[in-house]
């Protein structure tokens, strides 16, 4: 058996089927070690927004790594490239004058914000505001905090008591959510965690007005709104963020993946002035939270080069212009007897739900035979979230291959 213990894997199956070795990528395509070529329908794990093989990002990283790869950023120390990135990210953020707290990925961002929201209320002398509200089918990473927030039961099961001060609501029902907010009470609730579009939970788009109504409900009750944009951030929904597209103005926004397009592991928690001002108030002192690699200089170089590509090529706008074509192309699969429904319509995102229970797992292997790499997601679905650079022709080719496999 391979020594490499794969994440999210059944190692026994990996042993039986062997590892699938990816050795090269270019744009929306990847190659395995046998020379076979595949369309990367998932942009790896929802993150290669600018496509594979971007030399400019590699060069920027090499330059930074050979000059000052990283240095602790605790306290007053910084490597200036990290400040540069913070300015760029804050300039894109949905709320002006935001501050950017860097992490090493999405789960770090999720857990950082859990501490941030609770500490925020402590500092405001409202320590009873501690409960976190989450939605069924939500995915907020795999650290201890994020596992406590899991809306996918299988992701939460098997770890005993974690953080128990978490209340779950249905993913799509704003009235049920508001009822829970009022039952639990605003004096107890610290924050609502909300993925504007749910990815791992099955590519779920909430009904019209859901986000707007829920956002307003939080404002009215003084509950912090945390937008988990680890998937939806950086162009995926046809805007820089789902929060800018849907005018959510989150108190805190969680990002990772598209920040570097996965060329380096990095995330960012973007805090609106309402939040960071409280931490910066006189007498508060040190917030004893941070990671060794918060603001890692070589990762920052990757992010800057990545965001430059996104800006130069206007990728968020490109996706917005193409999303109608994208949705129509994937919806055409609805006529297949094996397909229950195709969830799509916003950005470069689709979830193809299958009819036969559990069919999405073996379909992953069938798709590979047809030159498509993607993965099963919750809700008996298949993930579609290609690079934001994918051409119209490649999208049609992708749909053609899905059709062949699903037939
Ligand atoms: C919405 C959301 N939040 C958090 C995470 C966790 O990110 P990471 O896997 O980088 O820790 C993910 C990962 O897919 C995610 O989809």
PDB file of C-alpha atoms and ligand atoms in Angstrom, residues 46 105-108 110 139-142 195 200 228 230-231 256-257, ligand 1:
ATOM      1  CA  UNK A  46     -12.654  24.140  -7.113  1.00  0.00           C
ATOM      2  CA  UNK A 105      -6.271  27.599   3.598  1.00  0.00           C
ATOM      3  CA  UNK A 106     -10.028  27.435   3.912  1.00  0.00           C
ATOM      4  CA  UNK A 107     -10.241  25.446   7.147  1.00  0.00           C
ATOM      5  CA  UNK A 108      -7.849  27.886   8.803  1.00  0.00           C
ATOM      6  CA  UNK A 110     -13.176  29.059   9.016  1.00  0.00           C
ATOM      7  CA  UNK A 139     -19.217  22.519   4.419  1.00  0.00           C
ATOM      8  CA  UNK A 140     -16.802  24.645   6.405  1.00  0.00           C
ATOM      9  CA  UNK A 141     -13.594  22.677   6.280  1.00  0.00           C
ATOM     10  CA  UNK A 142     -12.171  19.942   8.397  1.00  0.00           C
ATOM     11  CA  UNK A 195     -21.960  29.725   1.856  1.00  0.00           C
ATOM     12  CA  UNK A 200     -19.447  20.317  -1.360  1.00  0.00           C
ATOM     13  CA  UNK A 228     -17.842  31.408   3.486  1.00  0.00           C
ATOM     14  CA  UNK A 230     -13.765  29.569  -0.028  1.00  0.00           C
ATOM     15  CA  UNK A 231     -15.273  28.188  -3.253  1.00  0.00           C
ATOM     16  CA  UNK A 256      -8.784  30.513   0.138  1.00  0.00           C
ATOM     17  CA  UNK A 257      -8.595  28.435  -3.079  1.00  0.00           C
TER      18      UNK A 257
HETATM   19  C1  LIG B   1     -17.060  26.445   1.652  1.00  0.00           C
HETATM   20  C2  LIG B   1     -15.775  25.860   2.113  1.00  0.00           C
HETATM   21  N1  LIG B   1     -15.247  26.266   3.272  1.00  0.00           N
HETATM   22  C3  LIG B   1     -14.083  25.781   3.742  1.00  0.00           C
HETATM   23  C4  LIG B   1     -13.390  24.838   3.038  1.00  0.00           C
HETATM   24  C5  LIG B   1     -12.102  24.275   3.576  1.00  0.00           C
HETATM   25  O1  LIG B   1     -11.016  24.651   2.808  1.00  0.00           O
HETATM   26  P1  LIG B   1      -9.629  23.833   2.871  1.00  0.00           P
HETATM   27  O2  LIG B   1      -9.905  22.490   2.286  1.00  0.00           O
HETATM   28  O3  LIG B   1      -8.701  24.688   2.053  1.00  0.00           O
HETATM   29  O4  LIG B   1      -9.195  23.776   4.281  1.00  0.00           O
HETATM   30  C6  LIG B   1     -13.891  24.378   1.808  1.00  0.00           C
HETATM   31  C7  LIG B   1     -13.166  23.374   1.017  1.00  0.00           C
HETATM   32  O5  LIG B   1     -13.604  22.909   0.000  1.00  0.00           O
HETATM   33  C8  LIG B   1     -15.125  24.886   1.350  1.00  0.00           C
HETATM   34  O6  LIG B   1     -15.668  24.446   0.219  1.00  0.00           O
END
